[in-house]
GROMACS .gro file of N, CA and C in nm:
model
  489
    1MET      N    1  12.141  -7.112  -8.706
    1MET     CA    2  12.137  -7.004  -8.619
    1MET      C    3  12.101  -6.867  -8.703
    2LYS      N    4  12.044  -6.796  -8.703
    2LYS     CA    5  12.027  -6.693  -8.796
    2LYS      C    6  12.165  -6.573  -8.772
    3SER      N    7  12.202  -6.542  -8.869
    3SER     CA    8  12.325  -6.436  -8.833
    3SER      C    9  12.307  -6.282  -8.744
    4ILE      N   10  12.374  -6.292  -8.609
    4ILE     CA   11  12.261  -6.166  -8.578
    4ILE      C   12  12.419  -6.105  -8.520
    5ALA      N   13  12.503  -5.935  -8.527
    5ALA     CA   14  12.552  -5.854  -8.503
    5ALA      C   15  12.511  -5.787  -8.439
    6LEU      N   16  12.601  -5.709  -8.354
    6LEU     CA   17  12.523  -5.628  -8.193
    6LEU      C   18  12.694  -5.521  -8.242
    7VAL      N   19  12.583  -5.379  -8.296
    7VAL     CA   20  12.704  -5.296  -8.268
    7VAL      C   21  12.687  -5.158  -8.203
    8GLY      N   22  12.831  -5.179  -8.112
    8GLY     CA   23  12.788  -5.056  -7.981
    8GLY      C   24  12.819  -5.169  -7.864
    9ILE      N   25  12.870  -5.163  -7.769
    9ILE     CA   26  12.946  -5.206  -7.690
    9ILE      C   27  12.973  -5.147  -7.531
   10GLY      N   28  12.867  -5.005  -7.569
   10GLY     CA   29  12.873  -4.940  -7.426
   10GLY      C   30  12.781  -4.998  -7.329
   11ARG      N   31  12.694  -4.891  -7.273
   11ARG     CA   32  12.645  -4.962  -7.105
   11ARG      C   33  12.490  -5.039  -7.205
   12LEU      N   34  12.426  -5.010  -7.253
   12LEU     CA   35  12.279  -5.127  -7.353
   12LEU      C   36  12.380  -5.248  -7.390
   13GLY      N   37  12.459  -5.216  -7.489
   13GLY     CA   38  12.526  -5.336  -7.546
   13GLY      C   39  12.552  -5.449  -7.450
   14LYS      N   40  12.633  -5.364  -7.354
   14LYS     CA   41  12.753  -5.487  -7.244
   14LYS      C   42  12.609  -5.527  -7.206
   15ALA      N   43  12.468  -5.415  -7.114
   15ALA     CA   44  12.399  -5.563  -7.099
   15ALA      C   45  12.232  -5.620  -7.171
   16LEU      N   46  12.290  -5.609  -7.297
   16LEU     CA   47  12.207  -5.698  -7.364
   16LEU      C   48  12.315  -5.899  -7.386
   17VAL      N   49  12.416  -5.761  -7.396
   17VAL     CA   50  12.519  -5.948  -7.389
   17VAL      C   51  12.480  -6.022  -7.315
   18LYS      N   52  12.486  -5.973  -7.235
   18LYS     CA   53  12.480  -6.023  -7.054
   18LYS      C   54  12.396  -6.121  -7.020
   19GLN      N   55  12.348  -6.076  -7.104
   19GLN     CA   56  12.083  -6.106  -7.059
   19GLN      C   57  12.123  -6.200  -7.164
   20TRP      N   58  12.158  -6.224  -7.315
   20TRP     CA   59  12.138  -6.263  -7.354
   20TRP      C   60  12.271  -6.426  -7.403
   21ASP      N   61  12.364  -6.372  -7.260
   21ASP     CA   62  12.415  -6.427  -7.248
   21ASP      C   63  12.444  -6.570  -7.148
   22ASN      N   64  12.307  -6.513  -7.033
   22ASN     CA   65  12.214  -6.535  -6.917
   22ASN      C   66  12.147  -6.659  -7.056
   23VAL      N   67  12.113  -6.625  -7.174
   23VAL     CA   68  11.982  -6.783  -7.174
   23VAL      C   69  12.120  -6.796  -7.281
   24ASN      N   70  12.239  -6.842  -7.352
   24ASN     CA   71  12.283  -6.905  -7.354
   24ASN      C   72  12.248  -6.899  -7.588
   25GLN      N   73  12.276  -6.793  -7.595
   25GLN     CA   74  12.226  -6.714  -7.661
   25GLN      C   75  12.334  -6.660  -7.773
   26LYS      N   76  12.342  -6.680  -7.871
   26LYS     CA   77  12.502  -6.615  -7.912
   26LYS      C   78  12.458  -6.464  -8.036
   27ILE      N   79  12.639  -6.484  -8.029
   27ILE     CA   80  12.526  -6.300  -8.074
   27ILE      C   81  12.683  -6.240  -8.129
   28GLY      N   82  12.706  -6.179  -8.224
   28GLY     CA   83  12.807  -6.175  -8.289
   28GLY      C   84  12.821  -6.006  -8.240
   29ILE      N   85  12.933  -5.934  -8.246
   29ILE     CA   86  12.964  -5.830  -8.129
   29ILE      C   87  13.140  -5.779  -8.326
   30TYR      N   88  13.047  -5.674  -8.319
   30TYR     CA   89  13.103  -5.564  -8.427
   30TYR      C   90  13.131  -5.416  -8.383
   31HIS      N   91  13.259  -5.431  -8.404
   31HIS     CA   92  13.350  -5.249  -8.361
   31HIS      C   93  13.403  -5.224  -8.463
   32PRO      N   94  13.437  -5.079  -8.483
   32PRO     CA   95  13.587  -5.088  -8.549
   32PRO      C   96  13.730  -5.168  -8.557
   33SER      N   97  13.673  -5.176  -8.356
   33SER     CA   98  13.883  -5.147  -8.281
   33SER      C   99  13.818  -5.356  -8.241
   34ASN      N  100  13.881  -5.424  -8.344
   34ASN     CA  101  13.886  -5.657  -8.247
   34ASN      C  102  13.956  -5.597  -8.146
   35GLU      N  103  14.089  -5.517  -8.110
   35GLU     CA  104  14.093  -5.501  -7.963
   35GLU      C  105  13.967  -5.468  -7.879
   36LYS      N  106  13.874  -5.403  -7.944
   36LYS     CA  107  13.800  -5.351  -7.823
   36LYS      C  108  13.677  -5.470  -7.827
   37VAL      N  109  13.683  -5.549  -7.888
   37VAL     CA  110  13.586  -5.655  -7.897
   37VAL      C  111  13.634  -5.751  -7.866
   38ASN      N  112  13.702  -5.764  -7.881
   38ASN     CA  113  13.841  -5.859  -7.825
   38ASN      C  114  13.816  -5.930  -7.656
   39LEU      N  115  13.847  -5.740  -7.634
   39LEU     CA  116  13.882  -5.717  -7.422
   39LEU      C  117  13.659  -5.741  -7.451
   40PHE      N  118  13.635  -5.740  -7.497
   40PHE     CA  119  13.486  -5.709  -7.467
   40PHE      C  120  13.393  -5.858  -7.427
   41ILE      N  121  13.473  -5.966  -7.532
   41ILE     CA  122  13.417  -6.049  -7.502
   41ILE      C  123  13.474  -6.107  -7.387
   42THR      N  124  13.618  -6.123  -7.351
   42THR     CA  125  13.613  -6.181  -7.243
   42THR      C  126  13.520  -6.161  -7.152
   43ASN      N  127  13.437  -6.154  -7.089
   43ASN     CA  128  13.292  -6.126  -7.042
   43ASN      C  129  13.192  -6.230  -7.091
   44PHE      N  130  13.202  -6.290  -7.157
   44PHE     CA  131  13.066  -6.343  -7.209
   44PHE      C  132  13.127  -6.427  -7.298
   45SER      N  133  13.049  -6.578  -7.318
   45SER     CA  134  13.096  -6.667  -7.326
   45SER      C  135  13.038  -6.731  -7.469
   46ASN      N  136  12.937  -6.644  -7.550
   46ASN     CA  137  12.819  -6.604  -7.606
   46ASN      C  138  12.843  -6.551  -7.703
   47GLY      N  139  12.988  -6.407  -7.668
   47GLY     CA  140  13.021  -6.386  -7.816
   47GLY      C  141  13.135  -6.407  -7.914
   48ILE      N  142  13.060  -6.385  -8.030
   48ILE     CA  143  13.183  -6.410  -8.164
   48ILE      C  144  13.207  -6.329  -8.166
   49PRO      N  145  13.300  -6.190  -8.152
   49PRO     CA  146  13.385  -6.078  -8.355
   49PRO      C  147  13.337  -6.107  -8.430
   50VAL      N  148  13.276  -5.960  -8.477
   50VAL     CA  149  13.271  -6.020  -8.635
   50VAL      C  150  13.308  -5.844  -8.639
   51SER      N  151  13.382  -5.942  -8.744
   51SER     CA  152  13.525  -5.832  -8.896
   51SER      C  153  13.419  -5.808  -8.932
   52ALA      N  154  13.466  -5.593  -8.971
   52ALA     CA  155  13.374  -5.555  -9.077
   52ALA      C  156  13.465  -5.634  -9.224
   53ASP      N  157  13.428  -5.746  -9.240
   53ASP     CA  158  13.415  -5.789  -9.331
   53ASP      C  159  13.304  -5.868  -9.358
   54LYS      N  160  13.303  -5.961  -9.251
   54LYS     CA  161  13.149  -6.002  -9.212
   54LYS      C  162  13.014  -5.974  -9.217
   55LEU      N  163  13.009  -5.837  -9.140
   55LEU     CA  164  12.912  -5.749  -9.140
   55LEU      C  165  12.809  -5.749  -9.232
   56PRO      N  166  12.849  -5.694  -9.396
   56PRO     CA  167  12.747  -5.732  -9.426
   56PRO      C  168  12.661  -5.832  -9.481
   57LYS      N  169  12.718  -5.956  -9.417
   57LYS     CA  170  12.653  -6.096  -9.449
   57LYS      C  171  12.562  -6.124  -9.318
   58MET      N  172  12.510  -6.035  -9.175
   58MET     CA  173  12.453  -6.001  -9.086
   58MET      C  174  12.248  -6.028  -9.147
   59GLU      N  175  12.206  -6.092  -9.132
   59GLU     CA  176  12.065  -6.076  -9.106
   59GLU      C  177  12.037  -6.019  -9.024
   60THR      N  178  12.067  -5.989  -8.891
   60THR     CA  179  12.025  -5.902  -8.819
   60THR      C  180  12.112  -5.746  -8.819
   61ILE      N  181  12.150  -5.609  -8.772
   61ILE     CA  182  12.202  -5.555  -8.694
   61ILE      C  183  12.164  -5.506  -8.612
   62ILE      N  184  12.218  -5.532  -8.514
   62ILE     CA  185  12.098  -5.444  -8.350
   62ILE      C  186  12.247  -5.410  -8.305
   63LEU      N  187  12.167  -5.226  -8.327
   63LEU     CA  188  12.237  -5.125  -8.356
   63LEU      C  189  12.194  -5.003  -8.177
   64ALA      N  190  12.338  -5.086  -8.153
   64ALA     CA  191  12.249  -5.052  -7.970
   64ALA      C  192  12.370  -4.921  -7.915
   65LEU      N  193  12.372  -4.732  -8.050
   65LEU     CA  194  12.473  -4.705  -8.070
   65LEU      C  195  12.414  -4.589  -8.002
   66PRO      N  196  12.512  -4.480  -7.961
   66PRO     CA  197  12.430  -4.363  -7.916
   66PRO      C  198  12.380  -4.295  -8.016
   67ALA      N  199  12.266  -4.219  -7.999
   67ALA     CA  200  12.166  -4.150  -8.085
   67ALA      C  201  12.232  -4.087  -8.233
   68GLU      N  202  12.380  -3.995  -8.157
   68GLU     CA  203  12.459  -3.947  -8.313
   68GLU      C  204  12.474  -3.992  -8.400
   69LYS      N  205  12.508  -4.185  -8.355
   69LYS     CA  206  12.594  -4.246  -8.394
   69LYS      C  207  12.518  -4.327  -8.512
   70VAL      N  208  12.424  -4.314  -8.467
   70VAL     CA  209  12.284  -4.413  -8.555
   70VAL      C  210  12.316  -4.418  -8.696
   71LYS      N  211  12.243  -4.235  -8.817
   71LYS     CA  212  12.274  -4.227  -8.883
   71LYS      C  213  12.440  -4.227  -8.961
   72GLU      N  214  12.604  -4.253  -8.908
   72GLU     CA  215  12.724  -4.235  -8.974
   72GLU      C  216  12.687  -4.395  -8.966
   73PHE      N  217  12.651  -4.436  -8.897
   73PHE     CA  218  12.681  -4.585  -8.854
   73PHE      C  219  12.612  -4.622  -9.032
   74LEU      N  220  12.524  -4.605  -9.066
   74LEU     CA  221  12.402  -4.602  -9.159
   74LEU      C  222  12.460  -4.582  -9.290
   75LYS      N  223  12.545  -4.465  -9.319
   75LYS     CA  224  12.603  -4.472  -9.390
   75LYS      C  225  12.706  -4.481  -9.483
   76LEU      N  226  12.782  -4.580  -9.364
   76LEU     CA  227  12.880  -4.654  -9.391
   76LEU      C  228  12.852  -4.771  -9.377
   77HIS      N  229  12.743  -4.827  -9.325
   77HIS     CA  230  12.789  -5.002  -9.388
   77HIS      C  231  12.572  -4.977  -9.414
   78HIS      N  232  12.580  -4.974  -9.532
   78HIS     CA  233  12.460  -4.952  -9.530
   78HIS      C  234  12.439  -5.092  -9.636
   79TYR      N  235  12.338  -5.226  -9.585
   79TYR     CA  236  12.357  -5.385  -9.618
   79TYR      C  237  12.266  -5.369  -9.642
   80THR      N  238  12.159  -5.368  -9.847
   80THR     CA  239  12.056  -5.406  -9.823
   80THR      C  240  11.988  -5.506  -9.810
   81ASN      N  241  12.040  -5.660  -9.761
   81ASN     CA  242  12.064  -5.776  -9.728
   81ASN      C  243  12.035  -5.811  -9.562
   82SER      N  244  12.057  -5.659  -9.488
   82SER     CA  245  12.025  -5.725  -9.287
   82SER      C  246  11.917  -5.600  -9.248
   83THR      N  247  11.846  -5.671  -9.226
   83THR     CA  248  11.742  -5.573  -9.062
   83THR      C  249  11.835  -5.513  -9.032
   84TYR      N  250  11.838  -5.344  -9.012
   84TYR     CA  251  11.861  -5.279  -8.865
   84TYR      C  252  11.769  -5.242  -8.751
   85VAL      N  253  11.830  -5.330  -8.621
   85VAL     CA  254  11.720  -5.202  -8.564
   85VAL      C  255  11.832  -5.161  -8.470
   86ASN      N  256  11.721  -5.046  -8.504
   86ASN     CA  257  11.739  -4.933  -8.436
   86ASN      C  258  11.695  -4.928  -8.272
   87MET      N  259  11.832  -4.894  -8.099
   87MET     CA  260  11.708  -4.882  -7.999
   87MET      C  261  11.773  -4.761  -7.974
   88ALA      N  262  11.787  -4.635  -8.040
   88ALA     CA  263  11.896  -4.499  -8.055
   88ALA      C  264  11.672  -4.450  -8.010
   89THR      N  265  11.646  -4.408  -7.855
   89THR     CA  266  11.497  -4.377  -7.855
   89THR      C  267  11.484  -4.237  -7.839
   90SER      N  268  11.572  -4.160  -7.944
   90SER     CA  269  11.569  -4.016  -7.953
   90SER      C  270  11.615  -3.972  -8.129
   91VAL      N  271  11.642  -4.121  -8.149
   91VAL     CA  272  11.641  -4.122  -8.329
   91VAL      C  273  11.495  -4.195  -8.349
   92GLN      N  274  11.374  -4.125  -8.403
   92GLN     CA  275  11.256  -4.192  -8.467
   92GLN      C  276  11.305  -4.288  -8.588
   93THR      N  277  11.267  -4.429  -8.581
   93THR     CA  278  11.284  -4.503  -8.723
   93THR      C  279  11.237  -4.484  -8.840
   94THR      N  280  11.076  -4.427  -8.778
   94THR     CA  281  11.059  -4.350  -8.943
   94THR      C  282  11.135  -4.227  -9.016
   95VAL      N  283  11.189  -4.165  -8.967
   95VAL     CA  284  11.271  -4.108  -9.019
   95VAL      C  285  11.405  -4.153  -9.055
   96LEU      N  286  11.450  -4.278  -8.973
   96LEU     CA  287  11.570  -4.338  -9.055
   96LEU      C  288  11.528  -4.378  -9.213
   97GLN      N  289  11.337  -4.473  -9.184
   97GLN     CA  290  11.317  -4.516  -9.301
   97GLN      C  291  11.324  -4.399  -9.426
   98LYS      N  292  11.326  -4.275  -9.379
   98LYS     CA  293  11.296  -4.229  -9.442
   98LYS      C  294  11.422  -4.161  -9.559
   99GLU      N  295  11.498  -4.141  -9.479
   99GLU     CA  296  11.657  -4.134  -9.508
   99GLU      C  297  11.695  -4.211  -9.651
  100PHE      N  298  11.671  -4.368  -9.577
  100PHE     CA  299  11.768  -4.509  -9.599
  100PHE      C  300  11.631  -4.519  -9.631
  101PRO      N  301  11.600  -4.541  -9.755
  101PRO     CA  302  11.444  -4.601  -9.834
  101PRO      C  303  11.492  -4.722  -9.862
  102ASN      N  304  11.608  -4.774  -9.914
  102ASN     CA  305  11.652  -4.902  -9.903
  102ASN      C  306  11.720  -4.995  -9.787
  103LEU      N  307  11.686  -4.979  -9.725
  103LEU     CA  308  11.786  -5.039  -9.561
  103LEU      C  309  11.622  -5.063  -9.505
  104GLN      N  310  11.594  -5.185  -9.466
  104GLN     CA  311  11.572  -5.231  -9.399
  104GLN      C  312  11.553  -5.177  -9.214
  105ILE      N  313  11.527  -5.134  -9.145
  105ILE     CA  314  11.545  -5.112  -9.018
  105ILE      C  315  11.349  -5.089  -8.929
  106VAL      N  316  11.428  -5.180  -8.848
  106VAL     CA  317  11.284  -5.098  -8.734
  106VAL      C  318  11.341  -5.129  -8.676
  107SER      N  319  11.245  -5.045  -8.572
  107SER     CA  320  11.293  -5.000  -8.418
  107SER      C  321  11.265  -5.073  -8.298
  108MET      N  322  11.380  -5.058  -8.239
  108MET     CA  323  11.297  -5.204  -8.095
  108MET      C  324  11.361  -5.078  -7.992
  109LYS      N  325  11.336  -5.047  -7.836
  109LYS     CA  326  11.368  -4.945  -7.769
  109LYS      C  327  11.330  -5.012  -7.626
  110PHE      N  328  11.460  -4.972  -7.594
  110PHE     CA  329  11.431  -5.042  -7.454
  110PHE      C  330  11.413  -4.944  -7.304
  111VAL      N  331  11.274  -4.984  -7.266
  111VAL     CA  332  11.260  -4.937  -7.165
  111VAL      C  333  11.309  -4.957  -7.028
  112GLY      N  334  11.327  -4.824  -6.992
  112GLY     CA  335  11.468  -4.838  -6.907
  112GLY      C  336  11.613  -4.793  -6.881
  113HIS      N  337  11.646  -4.916  -6.691
  113HIS     CA  338  11.851  -4.788  -6.748
  113HIS      C  339  11.924  -4.922  -6.753
  114ALA      N  340  12.015  -4.941  -6.914
  114ALA     CA  341  12.084  -5.032  -6.895
  114ALA      C  342  12.084  -5.090  -6.795
  115GLN      N  343  12.178  -5.010  -6.679
  115GLN     CA  344  12.300  -5.038  -6.525
  115GLN      C  345  12.155  -5.169  -6.491
  116ASP      N  346  12.055  -5.092  -6.480
  116ASP     CA  347  12.011  -5.234  -6.479
  116ASP      C  348  11.958  -5.361  -6.534
  117LEU      N  349  11.939  -5.322  -6.644
  117LEU     CA  350  11.927  -5.450  -6.728
  117LEU      C  351  12.083  -5.605  -6.702
  118TYR      N  352  12.205  -5.492  -6.659
  118TYR     CA  353  12.286  -5.510  -6.667
  118TYR      C  354  12.302  -5.659  -6.531
  119LEU      N  355  12.225  -5.581  -6.433
  119LEU     CA  356  12.235  -5.618  -6.296
  119LEU      C  357  12.106  -5.731  -6.283
  120ASN      N  358  12.006  -5.683  -6.400
  120ASN     CA  359  11.860  -5.779  -6.289
  120ASN      C  360  11.793  -5.842  -6.455
  121GLY      N  361  11.869  -5.808  -6.558
  121GLY     CA  362  11.790  -5.831  -6.640
  121GLY      C  363  11.618  -5.836  -6.681
  122ASN      N  364  11.531  -5.878  -6.722
  122ASN     CA  365  11.377  -5.850  -6.697
  122ASN      C  366  11.354  -5.736  -6.776
  123GLY      N  367  11.420  -5.679  -6.943
  123GLY     CA  368  11.409  -5.650  -6.978
  123GLY      C  369  11.335  -5.547  -7.038
  124TYR      N  370  11.250  -5.513  -7.105
  124TYR     CA  371  11.109  -5.411  -7.109
  124TYR      C  372  11.169  -5.297  -7.237
  125PHE      N  373  11.115  -5.397  -7.336
  125PHE     CA  374  11.126  -5.378  -7.519
  125PHE      C  375  11.033  -5.305  -7.534
  126ILE      N  376  10.996  -5.266  -7.572
  126ILE     CA  377  10.871  -5.199  -7.727
  126ILE      C  378  10.945  -5.178  -7.830
  127THR      N  379  10.868  -5.249  -7.979
  127THR     CA  380  10.803  -5.193  -8.108
  127THR      C  381  10.719  -5.141  -8.133
  128GLU      N  382  10.728  -5.005  -8.225
  128GLU     CA  383  10.557  -4.937  -8.301
  128GLU      C  384  10.597  -5.079  -8.427
  129GLN      N  385  10.651  -5.081  -8.527
  129GLN     CA  386  10.563  -5.125  -8.614
  129GLN      C  387  10.637  -5.257  -8.658
  130GLY      N  388  10.558  -5.361  -8.679
  130GLY     CA  389  10.595  -5.517  -8.731
  130GLY      C  390  10.783  -5.581  -8.710
  131ALA      N  391  10.871  -5.607  -8.631
  131ALA     CA  392  10.938  -5.706  -8.659
  131ALA      C  393  10.915  -5.777  -8.713
  132PRO      N  394  11.051  -5.837  -8.800
  132PRO     CA  395  11.064  -6.017  -8.812
  132PRO      C  396  11.046  -6.094  -8.705
  133ASP      N  397  11.041  -6.216  -8.733
  133ASP     CA  398  10.978  -6.304  -8.603
  133ASP      C  399  11.140  -6.343  -8.532
  134ASN      N  400  11.216  -6.343  -8.594
  134ASN     CA  401  11.370  -6.408  -8.548
  134ASN      C  402  11.381  -6.317  -8.434
  135ILE      N  403  11.366  -6.118  -8.510
  135ILE     CA  404  11.424  -6.052  -8.345
  135ILE      C  405  11.320  -5.997  -8.222
  136ILE      N  406  11.143  -6.019  -8.316
  136ILE     CA  407  11.097  -6.062  -8.215
  136ILE      C  408  11.121  -6.154  -8.053
  137SER      N  409  11.170  -6.292  -8.016
  137SER     CA  410  11.154  -6.390  -8.079
  137SER      C  411  11.328  -6.337  -7.928
  138LEU      N  412  11.434  -6.291  -8.001
  138LEU     CA  413  11.530  -6.258  -7.956
  138LEU      C  414  11.505  -6.192  -7.839
  139PHE      N  415  11.483  -6.097  -7.862
  139PHE     CA  416  11.409  -5.989  -7.751
  139PHE      C  417  11.334  -6.011  -7.620
  140SER      N  418  11.273  -6.114  -7.657
  140SER     CA  419  11.168  -6.250  -7.621
  140SER      C  420  11.267  -6.317  -7.426
  141LYS      N  421  11.379  -6.360  -7.553
  141LYS     CA  422  11.429  -6.399  -7.487
  141LYS      C  423  11.467  -6.429  -7.347
  142ILE      N  424  11.542  -6.211  -7.308
  142ILE     CA  425  11.537  -6.174  -7.207
  142ILE      C  426  11.485  -6.072  -7.167
  143GLY      N  427  11.355  -6.066  -7.213
  143GLY     CA  428  11.272  -5.905  -7.158
  143GLY      C  429  11.060  -5.978  -7.159
  144CYS      N  430  10.984  -5.912  -7.181
  144CYS     CA  431  10.859  -5.881  -7.250
  144CYS      C  432  10.850  -5.741  -7.359
  145LEU      N  433  10.828  -5.775  -7.451
  145LEU     CA  434  10.835  -5.731  -7.563
  145LEU      C  435  10.701  -5.684  -7.555
  146LEU      N  436  10.678  -5.510  -7.539
  146LEU     CA  437  10.535  -5.531  -7.651
  146LEU      C  438  10.528  -5.436  -7.756
  147GLN      N  439  10.432  -5.489  -7.861
  147GLN     CA  440  10.437  -5.470  -8.081
  147GLN      C  441  10.339  -5.413  -8.123
  148ASN      N  442  10.354  -5.283  -8.111
  148ASN     CA  443  10.210  -5.292  -8.186
  148ASN      C  444  10.147  -5.090  -8.031
  149ARG      N  445  10.239  -5.099  -7.913
  149ARG     CA  446  10.125  -5.107  -7.866
  149ARG      C  447  10.006  -5.167  -7.752
  150SER      N  448   9.971  -5.350  -7.834
  150SER     CA  449   9.886  -5.336  -7.793
  150SER      C  450   9.958  -5.508  -7.742
  151THR      N  451  10.006  -5.569  -7.857
  151THR     CA  452  10.021  -5.638  -7.769
  151THR      C  453  10.177  -5.636  -7.662
  152GLU      N  454  10.130  -5.762  -7.568
  152GLU     CA  455  10.305  -5.742  -7.569
  152GLU      C  456  10.345  -5.910  -7.544
  153ILE      N  457  10.492  -5.937  -7.548
  153ILE     CA  458  10.493  -6.085  -7.537
  153ILE      C  459  10.552  -6.075  -7.451
  154CYS      N  460  10.565  -6.146  -7.403
  154CYS     CA  461  10.657  -6.217  -7.214
  154CYS      C  462  10.686  -6.321  -7.294
  155ARG      N  463  10.609  -6.463  -7.331
  155ARG     CA  464  10.573  -6.645  -7.297
  155ARG      C  465  10.718  -6.706  -7.302
  156GLU      N  466  10.803  -6.569  -7.390
  156GLU     CA  467  10.871  -6.673  -7.453
  156GLU      C  468  11.025  -6.674  -7.257
  157PHE      N  469  11.024  -6.593  -7.213
  157PHE     CA  470  11.107  -6.479  -7.146
  157PHE      C  471  11.015  -6.526  -7.042
  158MET      N  472  10.944  -6.542  -7.011
  158MET     CA  473  10.834  -6.594  -6.891
  158MET      C  474  10.854  -6.780  -6.840
  159GLN      N  475  10.883  -6.842  -7.017
  159GLN     CA  476  10.977  -7.014  -6.954
  159GLN      C  477  11.096  -7.014  -6.964
  160ASN      N  478  11.188  -6.882  -6.997
  160ASN     CA  479  11.268  -6.938  -6.933
  160ASN      C  480  11.308  -6.871  -6.795
  161GLN      N  481  11.209  -6.804  -6.740
  161GLN     CA  482  11.262  -6.757  -6.575
  161GLN      C  483  11.198  -6.884  -6.454
  162ALA      N  484  11.102  -6.952  -6.564
  162ALA     CA  485  11.018  -7.126  -6.441
  162ALA      C  486  11.128  -7.209  -6.470
  163ALA      N  487  11.195  -7.220  -6.547
  163ALA     CA  488  11.338  -7.304  -6.568
  163ALA      C  489  11.373  -7.301  -6.465
   0.00000   0.00000   0.00000
């Protein structure tokens, strides 16, 4: 299994983890407060606490943070061996890539409301750039994905719905 950590345990983070939990996808959870992480994961059977010292070892770091926190997080936690997934709709990934040229940052935007994703699943995600296959696979497990404005990837999600 690829090492994946989610940063952000607010509405979107909670909705994402619930949906990955529903498809039995293990996901690391990071927050500066270990107490908050431990409380958060009690609701999910596949949430795994990730401490600050383990974060640099993660292959993928999903940033489900408020827009104003994304740059702050990247300034404090810039690991060149990780791929960051920017989910903040109002933060352009191209701007982050210019500001942090030594980091691999890809875009994955959720279309809709976190509460709806939490309650109903069936997420719709958009990435305007190529994302690594493991990230495409991760998000396609919990919804449809539109990649590069032309290719819709719903196969894995639809297979899970049929099962």
